[in-house]
Short mmCIF file of C-alpha atoms in Angstrom, two decimals:
data_model
loop_
_atom_site.label_atom_id
_atom_site.label_comp_id
_atom_site.label_asym_id
_atom_site.label_seq_id
_atom_site.Cartn_x
_atom_site.Cartn_y
_atom_site.Cartn_z
CA MET S 29 0.00 0.00 0.00
CA ASN S 30 1.09 3.54 -0.70
CA PRO S 31 0.06 6.06 1.98
CA GLN S 32 -2.10 8.79 0.50
CA GLY S 33 -0.04 11.82 -0.47
CA GLU S 34 3.32 10.05 -0.21
CA ARG S 35 5.29 10.49 -3.41
CA TRP S 36 7.70 7.78 -4.40
CA THR S 37 11.39 8.30 -5.04
CA ALA S 38 12.76 8.16 -8.57
CA GLU S 39 14.82 5.12 -7.57
CA ARG S 40 11.66 3.26 -6.61
CA VAL S 41 10.07 4.13 -9.96
CA LEU S 42 13.09 3.10 -12.01
CA ALA S 43 13.23 -0.23 -10.17
CA LEU S 44 9.95 -1.08 -11.91
CA ALA S 45 11.42 -0.65 -15.40
CA PRO S 46 11.57 -3.86 -17.44
CA ASP S 47 14.96 -2.91 -18.95
CA ALA S 48 17.54 -0.13 -19.18
CA THR S 49 16.07 1.13 -22.46
CA SER S 50 12.78 1.79 -20.71
CA CYS S 51 14.63 3.74 -17.99
CA THR S 52 16.14 5.99 -20.63
CA ALA S 53 12.89 6.44 -22.54
CA GLY S 54 10.92 7.08 -19.35
CA GLY S 55 13.42 9.69 -18.20
CA LYS S 56 13.01 11.61 -21.46
CA LEU S 57 9.24 11.73 -20.91
CA ALA S 58 9.53 13.06 -17.34
CA ALA S 59 8.96 16.64 -18.48
CA ALA S 60 5.86 18.71 -17.73
CA GLY S 61 5.60 19.93 -21.35
CA THR S 62 5.04 16.37 -22.55
CA TRP S 63 1.93 15.89 -20.41
CA SER S 64 -1.49 17.47 -20.17
CA GLY S 65 -4.33 16.86 -17.74
CA ALA S 66 -1.96 15.16 -15.30
CA GLY S 67 -3.07 14.65 -11.74
CA ALA S 68 -2.84 12.46 -8.66
CA HIS S 69 -5.39 11.57 -6.03
CA GLY S 70 -5.23 8.87 -3.39
CA GLN S 71 -3.59 5.86 -4.97
CA ALA S 72 -3.94 6.98 -8.61
CA VAL S 73 -1.75 8.99 -10.99
CA TRP S 74 -2.94 9.85 -14.50
CA GLY S 75 -2.12 12.00 -17.51
CA LEU S 76 -2.22 12.44 -21.28
CA CYS S 77 1.12 12.10 -23.09
CA SER S 78 1.60 13.62 -26.54
CA GLY S 79 2.98 11.14 -29.04
CA SER S 80 3.52 10.79 -32.77
CA GLY S 81 -0.21 10.36 -33.46
CA SER S 82 -2.98 12.93 -33.35
CA LYS S 83 -4.39 11.60 -30.08
CA PRO S 84 -2.36 11.64 -26.86
CA TYR S 85 -1.76 8.41 -25.00
CA GLN S 86 -3.98 7.87 -21.95
CA THR S 87 -1.83 6.70 -19.06
CA VAL S 88 -2.98 5.80 -15.56
CA VAL S 89 -1.18 4.11 -12.68
CA ASP S 90 -2.72 2.47 -9.63
CA LEU S 91 -0.07 2.75 -6.92
CA ASN S 92 -1.51 -0.31 -5.19
CA GLY S 93 0.22 -3.26 -6.76
CA PRO S 94 1.23 -1.22 -8.71
CA GLY S 95 -0.87 -1.57 -11.87
CA TYR S 96 -0.63 0.30 -15.16
CA ARG S 97 -2.76 1.04 -18.18
CA CYS S 98 -1.71 2.97 -21.27
CA SER S 99 -3.29 3.27 -24.70
CA CYS S 100 0.10 3.03 -26.45
CA PRO S 101 0.94 -0.17 -28.39
CA SER S 102 3.97 -1.11 -26.28
CA ARG S 103 4.00 -4.59 -24.72
CA LYS S 104 6.40 -3.65 -21.93
CA PHE S 105 5.12 -3.49 -18.34
CA PRO S 106 5.32 -0.71 -17.34
CA CYS S 107 5.72 1.14 -20.63
CA LYS S 108 7.87 4.24 -21.01
CA HIS S 109 4.81 6.49 -20.63
CA ALA S 110 3.92 5.03 -17.24
CA LEU S 111 7.54 5.39 -16.11
CA GLY S 112 7.72 8.97 -17.40
CA LEU S 113 4.47 9.89 -15.66
CA LEU S 114 5.65 8.40 -12.36
CA LEU S 115 9.05 10.12 -12.62
CA LEU S 116 7.30 13.44 -13.25
CA TRP S 117 5.06 12.73 -10.25
CA THR S 118 8.10 12.17 -8.00
CA SER S 119 9.35 15.70 -8.77
CA GLY S 120 6.48 17.29 -6.80
CA GLU S 121 3.32 19.31 -7.25
CA GLY S 122 4.79 21.33 -10.11
CA GLY S 123 4.83 18.27 -12.35
CA VAL S 124 1.72 16.36 -11.31
CA PRO S 125 -0.60 18.31 -9.00
CA GLY S 126 -2.43 16.48 -6.26
CA GLY S 127 -6.13 16.63 -5.55
CA GLY S 128 -8.97 16.57 -8.02
CA GLU S 129 -10.73 13.55 -9.43
CA PRO S 130 -9.51 11.20 -12.20
CA PRO S 131 -11.05 11.69 -15.65
CA GLU S 132 -13.72 9.24 -16.76
CA TRP S 133 -11.35 7.01 -18.77
CA ALA S 134 -9.02 6.64 -15.78
CA GLU S 135 -11.78 6.26 -13.20
CA GLN S 136 -13.41 3.46 -15.19
CA TRP S 137 -10.21 1.40 -15.22
CA LEU S 138 -9.51 2.14 -11.55
CA GLY S 139 -13.08 1.18 -10.65
CA ASP S 140 -12.75 -2.13 -12.49
CA ARG S 141 -9.57 -2.87 -10.54
CA ARG S 142 -11.24 -2.08 -7.23
CA GLU S 143 -14.19 -4.29 -8.12
CA ARG S 144 -11.93 -7.23 -9.00
CA ALA S 145 -9.94 -6.77 -5.79
CA GLU S 146 -13.12 -6.76 -3.73
CA LYS S 147 -14.34 -9.96 -5.43
CA LEU S 148 -11.02 -11.67 -4.75
CA ALA S 149 -11.09 -10.56 -1.12
CA ALA S 150 -14.66 -11.84 -0.72
CA THR S 151 -13.69 -15.17 -2.27
CA ALA S 152 -10.76 -15.48 0.10
CA ARG S 153 -12.97 -14.70 3.12
CA ASP S 154 -15.45 -17.37 2.02
CA GLY S 155 -12.66 -19.93 1.86
CA GLY S 156 -12.79 -20.29 -1.91
CA PRO S 157 -9.81 -20.56 -4.24
CA SER S 158 -7.80 -17.36 -4.60
CA ARG S 159 -6.07 -16.77 -7.89
CA GLY S 160 -3.98 -13.86 -9.06
CA GLY S 161 -6.75 -12.56 -11.36
CA ASP S 162 -10.11 -13.47 -12.72
CA GLY S 163 -8.99 -13.38 -16.31
CA GLY S 164 -11.39 -10.58 -17.18
CA ASP S 165 -8.77 -8.08 -18.25
CA GLY S 166 -6.05 -10.19 -19.77
CA GLY S 167 -5.93 -7.84 -22.75
CA GLU S 168 -5.41 -4.64 -20.73
CA LYS S 169 -1.76 -3.67 -20.88
CA GLY S 170 0.10 -3.54 -17.63
CA ASP S 171 -2.73 -4.41 -15.26
CA ALA S 172 -1.12 -6.05 -12.24
CA ALA S 173 -4.17 -8.22 -11.63
CA GLY S 174 -3.84 -9.59 -15.14
CA ARG S 175 -0.27 -10.63 -14.37
CA GLY S 176 -0.98 -12.66 -11.27
CA GLU S 177 -1.01 -9.83 -8.72
CA SER S 178 -3.91 -9.34 -6.34
CA GLY S 179 -4.64 -6.56 -3.90
CA GLY S 180 -1.07 -5.23 -4.10
CA ALA S 181 0.58 -8.56 -3.20
CA ALA S 182 2.87 -10.01 -5.83
CA ASP S 183 2.48 -13.63 -6.87
CA PRO S 184 5.68 -15.35 -5.66
CA GLU S 185 5.53 -17.91 -8.45
CA ALA S 186 5.16 -15.21 -11.11
CA ALA S 187 8.04 -13.28 -9.55
CA ARG S 188 10.19 -16.42 -9.59
CA ARG S 189 9.43 -17.01 -13.28
CA ARG S 190 10.30 -13.40 -14.14
CA ALA S 191 13.59 -13.70 -12.25
CA GLU S 192 14.42 -16.92 -14.11
CA ARG S 193 13.67 -15.35 -17.48
CA ARG S 194 15.86 -12.38 -16.71
CA ALA S 195 18.70 -14.62 -15.52
CA GLN S 196 18.45 -16.54 -18.81
CA ARG S 197 18.61 -13.30 -20.80
CA ILE S 198 21.66 -12.13 -18.86
CA ALA S 199 23.35 -15.50 -19.37
CA ALA S 200 22.71 -15.19 -23.11
CA GLY S 201 24.19 -11.69 -23.03
CA ALA S 202 27.27 -12.89 -21.15
CA THR S 203 27.75 -15.71 -23.67
CA GLU S 204 27.52 -13.26 -26.57
CA LEU S 205 30.01 -10.90 -24.93
CA GLU S 206 32.38 -13.84 -24.47
CA ARG S 207 32.25 -14.45 -28.23
CA ARG S 208 32.95 -10.77 -28.87
CA LEU S 209 35.99 -10.84 -26.59
CA ALA S 210 37.25 -14.04 -28.19
CA ASP S 211 36.96 -12.47 -31.65
CA LEU S 212 38.86 -9.41 -30.46
CA LEU S 213 41.74 -11.42 -29.00
CA ARG S 214 41.88 -13.69 -32.05
CA ASP S 215 42.11 -10.72 -34.43
CA GLY S 216 44.52 -8.83 -32.18
CA LEU S 217 44.01 -5.80 -29.95
CA ALA S 218 45.01 -3.45 -32.77
CA SER S 219 41.76 -4.33 -34.50
CA ALA S 220 39.87 -2.53 -31.72
CA ASP S 221 41.44 0.75 -32.77
CA ARG S 222 40.53 0.19 -36.43
CA ALA S 223 37.00 -1.02 -35.77
CA GLY S 224 35.91 2.18 -34.04
CA TYR S 225 33.03 2.60 -31.63
CA GLY S 226 30.26 1.22 -33.84
CA ALA S 227 30.89 -2.47 -33.21
CA TRP S 228 31.06 -1.95 -29.46
CA ASP S 229 27.92 0.17 -29.55
CA GLU S 230 26.04 -2.72 -31.14
CA THR S 231 27.35 -5.09 -28.45
CA ALA S 232 26.31 -2.64 -25.73
CA ALA S 233 22.81 -2.52 -27.21
CA ARG S 234 22.67 -6.32 -27.02
CA MET S 235 23.54 -6.11 -23.31
CA VAL S 236 20.65 -3.67 -22.84
CA ASP S 237 18.32 -6.16 -24.52
CA ALA S 238 19.69 -8.83 -22.16
CA GLN S 239 18.76 -6.61 -19.16
CA ALA S 240 22.39 -6.62 -18.02
CA PRO S 241 23.27 -2.96 -17.30
CA GLY S 242 26.51 -3.95 -15.60
CA LEU S 243 27.74 -5.70 -18.74
CA GLU S 244 26.59 -2.77 -20.87
CA THR S 245 28.70 -0.40 -18.76
CA ARG S 246 31.77 -2.60 -19.17
CA VAL S 247 31.27 -2.79 -22.95
CA ARG S 248 31.10 1.01 -23.21
CA GLU S 249 34.27 1.28 -21.12
CA LEU S 250 35.98 -1.13 -23.51
CA ALA S 251 34.84 0.99 -26.45
CA ALA S 252 36.39 4.14 -24.99
CA ILE S 253 39.82 2.69 -24.20
CA PRO S 254 41.37 2.71 -27.74
CA SER S 255 41.02 6.51 -27.81
CA SER S 256 42.27 7.04 -24.25
CA GLY S 257 45.90 7.79 -25.12
CA PRO S 258 49.28 6.03 -24.94
CA GLY S 259 49.30 2.58 -23.37
CA TRP S 260 45.71 1.80 -24.32
CA PRO S 261 46.39 -1.81 -25.49
CA ALA S 262 47.48 -2.81 -21.97
CA ARG S 263 44.45 -1.13 -20.43
CA LEU S 264 42.18 -2.79 -22.97
CA LEU S 265 43.61 -6.21 -22.16
CA GLU S 266 43.05 -5.60 -18.44
CA GLU S 267 39.43 -4.61 -18.99
CA CYS S 268 38.86 -7.58 -21.31
CA ALA S 269 40.13 -9.87 -18.57
CA LEU S 270 37.77 -8.33 -16.01
CA ALA S 271 34.82 -8.59 -18.41
CA HIS S 272 35.71 -12.22 -19.10
CA LEU S 273 35.94 -12.92 -15.36
CA LEU S 274 32.51 -11.36 -14.80
CA ASN S 275 30.94 -13.33 -17.65
CA GLN S 276 32.36 -16.60 -16.40
CA GLY S 277 31.38 -15.78 -12.83
CA PHE S 278 27.75 -15.27 -13.79
CA LEU S 279 27.67 -18.32 -16.05
CA HIS S 280 28.97 -20.45 -13.16
CA LEU S 281 27.18 -18.85 -10.21
CA ASP S 282 26.34 -22.21 -8.67
CA GLY S 283 30.03 -22.94 -8.12
CA LEU S 284 30.82 -19.64 -6.33
CA PRO S 285 30.76 -18.97 -2.59
CA GLU S 286 27.51 -17.30 -1.56
CA GLN S 287 28.92 -13.82 -0.96
CA LEU S 288 31.02 -13.81 -4.15
CA ALA S 289 27.95 -14.96 -6.10
CA ALA S 290 26.03 -12.00 -4.63
CA THR S 291 28.81 -9.66 -5.73
CA THR S 292 28.72 -11.13 -9.23
CA ARG S 293 24.96 -10.67 -9.50
CA THR S 294 25.30 -7.05 -8.43
CA ARG S 295 28.07 -6.40 -10.96
CA VAL S 296 25.96 -7.62 -13.88
CA GLY S 297 23.06 -5.47 -12.70
CA LEU S 298 20.90 -7.69 -10.48
CA THR S 299 20.21 -5.92 -7.19
CA THR S 300 17.93 -6.60 -4.26
CA PRO S 301 14.90 -4.25 -4.04
CA VAL S 302 15.24 -1.84 -1.12
CA ALA S 303 12.01 -2.98 0.53
CA GLU S 304 13.12 -6.62 0.40
CA LEU S 305 16.59 -5.73 1.68
CA LEU S 306 15.24 -3.82 4.68
CA ALA S 307 12.74 -6.58 5.43
CA THR S 308 15.21 -9.47 5.30
CA GLY S 309 18.64 -7.96 6.00
CA GLU S 310 20.33 -7.43 9.34
CA PRO S 311 20.39 -3.72 10.30
CA VAL S 312 23.52 -2.13 11.73
CA ARG S 313 22.86 0.76 14.09
CA ASP S 314 25.59 3.33 14.60
CA ARG S 315 26.29 7.05 14.57
CA TRP S 316 27.22 7.52 10.92
CA LEU S 317 29.38 10.45 9.87
CA VAL S 318 28.71 11.71 6.35
CA LEU S 319 32.18 11.87 4.79
CA GLY S 320 31.35 13.09 1.30
CA ARG S 321 28.87 13.33 -1.53
CA GLN S 322 29.18 13.23 -5.31
CA ASP S 323 26.63 13.58 -8.12
CA GLY S 324 27.21 12.18 -11.59
CA THR S 325 25.22 11.58 -14.74
CA ASP S 326 25.51 9.24 -17.70
CA GLY S 327 22.92 11.08 -19.78
CA ARG S 328 20.15 8.72 -18.68
CA LEU S 329 20.21 8.93 -14.89
CA THR S 330 21.59 11.26 -12.26
CA THR S 331 23.29 9.23 -9.54
CA ARG S 332 24.10 10.57 -6.08
CA ARG S 333 26.72 8.79 -3.99
CA ILE S 334 26.96 9.51 -0.27
CA TRP S 335 29.70 7.92 1.84
CA LEU S 336 29.41 7.36 5.59
CA ARG S 337 31.51 5.82 8.34
CA GLY S 338 30.28 4.34 11.59
CA GLU S 339 31.62 5.83 14.80
CA ARG S 340 31.46 2.53 16.71
CA THR S 341 31.75 -0.10 13.96
CA ARG S 342 34.30 1.87 11.86
CA ARG S 343 32.53 0.44 8.80
CA MET S 344 32.28 2.37 5.56
CA ALA S 345 28.93 2.60 3.79
CA LEU S 346 27.79 3.93 0.42
CA LEU S 347 24.26 5.19 -0.18
CA LEU S 348 23.00 5.53 -3.75
CA SER S 349 19.99 7.47 -5.00
CA PHE S 350 18.83 8.14 -8.53
CA SER S 351 16.72 10.61 -10.45
CA ALA S 352 15.77 11.43 -14.01
CA PRO S 353 18.13 13.77 -15.92
CA GLY S 354 17.74 17.38 -14.83
CA GLN S 355 16.27 16.45 -11.45
CA SER S 356 18.08 16.25 -8.13
CA PRO S 357 18.10 12.89 -6.30
CA GLU S 358 15.90 12.91 -3.23
CA LEU S 359 18.47 11.70 -0.70
CA ALA S 360 20.31 14.75 0.68
CA LEU S 361 22.71 14.30 3.61
CA PRO S 362 25.24 17.14 3.95
CA THR S 363 28.89 16.41 4.60
CA GLY S 364 29.65 16.61 8.30
CA LEU S 365 26.22 15.38 9.43
CA VAL S 366 26.16 12.71 12.12
CA LEU S 367 23.23 10.36 11.58
CA ASP S 368 22.04 7.93 14.25
CA ALA S 369 20.39 5.32 12.05
CA ASP S 370 20.05 1.69 11.05
CA LEU S 371 21.84 0.77 7.81
CA THR S 372 21.34 -2.53 6.03
CA TYR S 373 24.11 -3.65 3.70
CA TYR S 374 23.47 -5.25 0.34
CA PRO S 375 24.84 -8.82 0.11
CA ALA S 376 28.40 -8.85 -1.22
CA ALA S 377 31.79 -10.40 -0.62
CA ARG S 378 32.93 -6.93 0.51
CA PRO S 379 29.75 -5.12 1.67
CA LEU S 380 29.76 -1.39 1.02
CA ARG S 381 26.48 -0.26 -0.52
CA ALA S 382 23.71 0.07 2.05
CA ALA S 383 20.17 1.38 2.49
CA ILE S 384 18.88 3.56 5.33
CA GLY S 385 16.27 2.02 7.58
CA THR S 386 15.09 3.65 10.80
CA ARG S 387 16.53 7.08 11.60
CA HIS S 388 16.88 7.64 15.33
CA GLY S 389 18.20 11.20 15.09
CA GLU S 390 20.76 13.45 13.47
CA LEU S 391 22.89 16.40 14.48
CA PRO S 392 25.32 18.79 12.80
CA HIS S 393 28.93 17.69 13.02
CA THR S 394 30.24 20.24 15.52
CA PRO S 395 33.01 19.94 18.14
CA SER S 396 31.89 18.08 21.24
CA ALA S 397 33.05 15.33 23.52
CA THR S 398 31.32 12.70 21.42
CA ALA S 399 31.68 14.15 17.92
CA PRO S 400 35.27 14.99 16.95
CA PRO S 401 35.48 17.71 14.29
CA VAL S 402 37.83 15.79 11.99
CA PRO S 403 37.48 12.08 11.22
CA GLU S 404 40.34 9.82 12.18
CA GLY S 405 42.44 8.93 9.15
CA CYS S 406 45.23 6.56 8.17
CA ASP S 407 48.53 6.79 6.32
CA VAL S 408 49.10 6.01 2.64
CA ASP S 409 50.41 2.49 3.25
CA THR S 410 47.33 1.54 5.29
CA ALA S 411 45.02 2.99 2.62
CA LEU S 412 46.69 0.88 -0.06
CA ALA S 413 46.44 -2.21 2.14
CA ASP S 414 42.72 -1.57 2.71
CA TYR S 415 42.13 -1.20 -1.01
CA GLY S 416 44.14 -4.34 -1.74
CA ALA S 417 42.13 -6.37 0.77
CA ALA S 418 38.85 -5.12 -0.72
CA LEU S 419 40.06 -5.84 -4.25
CA GLY S 420 40.94 -9.41 -3.23
CA GLU S 421 37.26 -9.99 -2.39
CA ASP S 422 35.77 -7.98 -5.27
CA PRO S 423 38.04 -8.09 -8.35
CA TRP S 424 35.77 -5.61 -10.23
CA LEU S 425 36.15 -2.93 -7.55
CA ASP S 426 37.06 0.46 -9.01
CA GLY S 427 37.89 2.17 -5.72
CA TRP S 428 37.58 1.87 -1.95
CA PRO S 429 36.71 4.78 0.39
CA VAL S 430 39.45 5.83 2.80
CA VAL S 431 40.31 8.81 4.99
CA LEU S 432 43.92 9.92 4.67
CA ALA S 433 45.45 11.83 7.58
CA GLU S 434 48.38 14.26 7.50
CA VAL S 435 48.97 14.21 3.75
CA VAL S 436 50.23 17.14 1.69
CA PRO S 437 48.86 17.78 -1.83
CA VAL S 438 51.74 18.26 -4.27
CA PRO S 439 51.26 19.30 -7.93
CA GLY S 440 53.81 18.21 -10.50
CA ASP S 441 54.47 17.76 -14.20
CA GLY S 442 53.64 14.09 -13.92
CA GLY S 443 50.39 14.72 -12.05
CA TRP S 444 49.26 15.46 -8.51
CA GLN S 445 50.29 13.46 -5.47
CA LEU S 446 49.32 13.22 -1.82
CA ALA S 447 52.58 12.94 0.09
CA ASP S 448 52.83 11.28 3.51
CA GLU S 449 55.86 12.62 5.36
CA ARG S 450 55.53 10.03 8.13
CA SER S 451 56.12 7.02 5.90
CA GLY S 452 57.88 8.76 3.05
CA SER S 453 55.22 7.44 0.66
CA ALA S 454 53.08 9.31 -1.84
CA LEU S 455 49.78 8.36 -3.44
CA PRO S 456 49.15 9.64 -6.99
CA VAL S 457 45.89 11.45 -7.66
CA ASP S 458 43.65 9.76 -10.22
CA PRO S 459 44.54 11.33 -13.62
CA ARG S 460 40.81 11.76 -14.31
CA CYS S 461 40.81 14.41 -11.55
CA THR S 462 43.66 16.42 -13.05
CA GLY S 463 41.45 18.91 -14.88
CA ARG S 464 39.34 19.70 -11.81
CA THR S 465 39.88 23.16 -10.36
CA ASP S 466 39.06 21.88 -6.90
CA LEU S 467 42.52 20.31 -6.68
CA TRP S 468 43.84 23.86 -6.38
CA GLN S 469 41.21 24.50 -3.71
CA LEU S 470 42.65 21.50 -1.89
CA MET S 471 46.10 23.06 -2.27
CA ALA S 472 44.80 26.35 -0.84
CA ILE S 473 43.21 24.59 2.14
CA SER S 474 46.48 22.81 2.81
CA GLY S 475 48.67 25.90 2.51
CA GLY S 476 51.59 23.53 2.02
CA GLY S 477 50.86 21.70 5.27
CA PRO S 478 49.22 18.35 6.07
CA VAL S 479 45.45 17.94 5.84
CA THR S 480 42.89 15.19 6.31
CA VAL S 481 41.32 14.11 3.02
CA PHE S 482 38.52 11.68 2.24
CA GLY S 483 38.21 10.00 -1.15
CA GLU S 484 38.41 6.75 -3.08
CA CYS S 485 41.62 4.78 -3.45
CA GLY S 486 41.78 2.75 -6.66
CA HIS S 487 44.10 1.31 -9.27
CA ARG S 488 44.26 4.69 -11.06
CA GLY S 489 45.18 6.53 -7.87
CA PHE S 490 43.28 8.55 -5.26
CA SER S 491 40.17 10.63 -6.03
CA PRO S 492 39.79 13.33 -3.34
CA LEU S 493 36.27 14.31 -2.35
CA THR S 494 36.39 16.16 0.99
CA ALA S 495 39.14 17.91 2.95
CA TRP S 496 39.17 19.20 6.51
CA ASP S 497 41.05 22.44 7.22
CA PRO S 498 43.33 21.93 10.22
CA THR S 499 43.15 25.62 11.23
CA PRO S 500 40.74 25.90 12.90
CA VAL S 501 40.08 22.21 13.26
CA SER S 502 36.33 22.72 13.56
CA LEU S 503 36.02 24.00 9.99
CA ILE S 504 34.97 21.51 7.35
CA ALA S 505 35.98 22.43 3.81
CA THR S 506 34.95 20.52 0.73
CA ALA S 507 37.80 20.36 -1.71
CA ALA S 508 36.30 18.18 -4.40
CA GLN S 509 32.66 17.58 -3.67
CA GLY S 510 29.80 17.14 -6.07
CA GLY S 511 32.00 16.70 -9.13
CA THR S 512 31.05 14.51 -12.07
CA ARG S 513 33.41 11.95 -13.48
#
């Protein structure tokens, strides 16, 4: 059930999409100018979407279930119009105003759904057989009752069959990508430079069709490497090896340890729904310090990453939230906030991503006996050891969050470094950060002296996100926050 007046998050909407293509198409339709007569009342959202024909598409969503109906010819559930309408609804009253009554075409469909639900409930009370639907609307596109859902409760057997079909599609995608990699290695890496982006783009599209967004991302990374500058053949070979390892891991999931299998599923794009995670996972309560935040976009989605560290457990956590392009993700936790909350980690060999459960309280991060103004950090050698240990459990890991203490930012002809005078070691800054002006802000905060810096340590180097000014120690300065990379 959806409480009346409670708008969903964009992440919750996008989790309903049948594939990545639908996410992209739905995001493009999440604009007020595309819709007319849009409204929301109780558990219903409706609107008219202009299309290529003379008549707009009639789209209505019942948030119980949820269920969808659209007059477009698409056979996807939900279609891009339903996703676009819901994404527009998540943005607030300016997109889809609340109140008012549904138009006749929407009310008729909603009434039919209510009537069917009441009949099913009466049958269940009388002790009769309860089925997912009465078969009366099998031709109505997207109706949850017509797909084995009743009264908002999903049919476990139908859900299992959908999961199996998706796993089969991903396995087919992984097998096809294996053939593409084999062809590349047989023809020689130089052929990748001559072939251009087109061949990879076609392969990436096949991964979208296979509902494997993780594999699609890796294919697009492979496509970009030949134009990435000197030394690209070695980098291409490394990425091919990681893609091959991921394909083989998914194709042989049954032979992997449970946690590594969970990591593999996540890397290909299979994630646990938030509601299921919070219902079945084990919450970890702590006072979580928000270490940094970064927004990025791939043209289809805006992704917000927020990193936290537990005061008692010392565990790192990563929160992700998503929104349609041009909209800000809903989750907003400022750097320096201390959050007393339950976090539940997603299953993984090296758990990092988590979801917020119950919030017990929050307070600004100010000097006090229980809330030190600057987080405790480590030296460069310890940061590298932490990253190495994480990489040993998740070979596809791009970076691991660490807090470096008493390091000095040093610019140079060969790139920036963070020097650790205590150990005599230096950690190179990720070359992808070189063009960011905030590195000079970091230099200004340092003033040539040591600072505490939070960021991600990876095989390309260190990506700084937040720095704390040592003078006065209570001041928090963000040196590289909110950047896109």
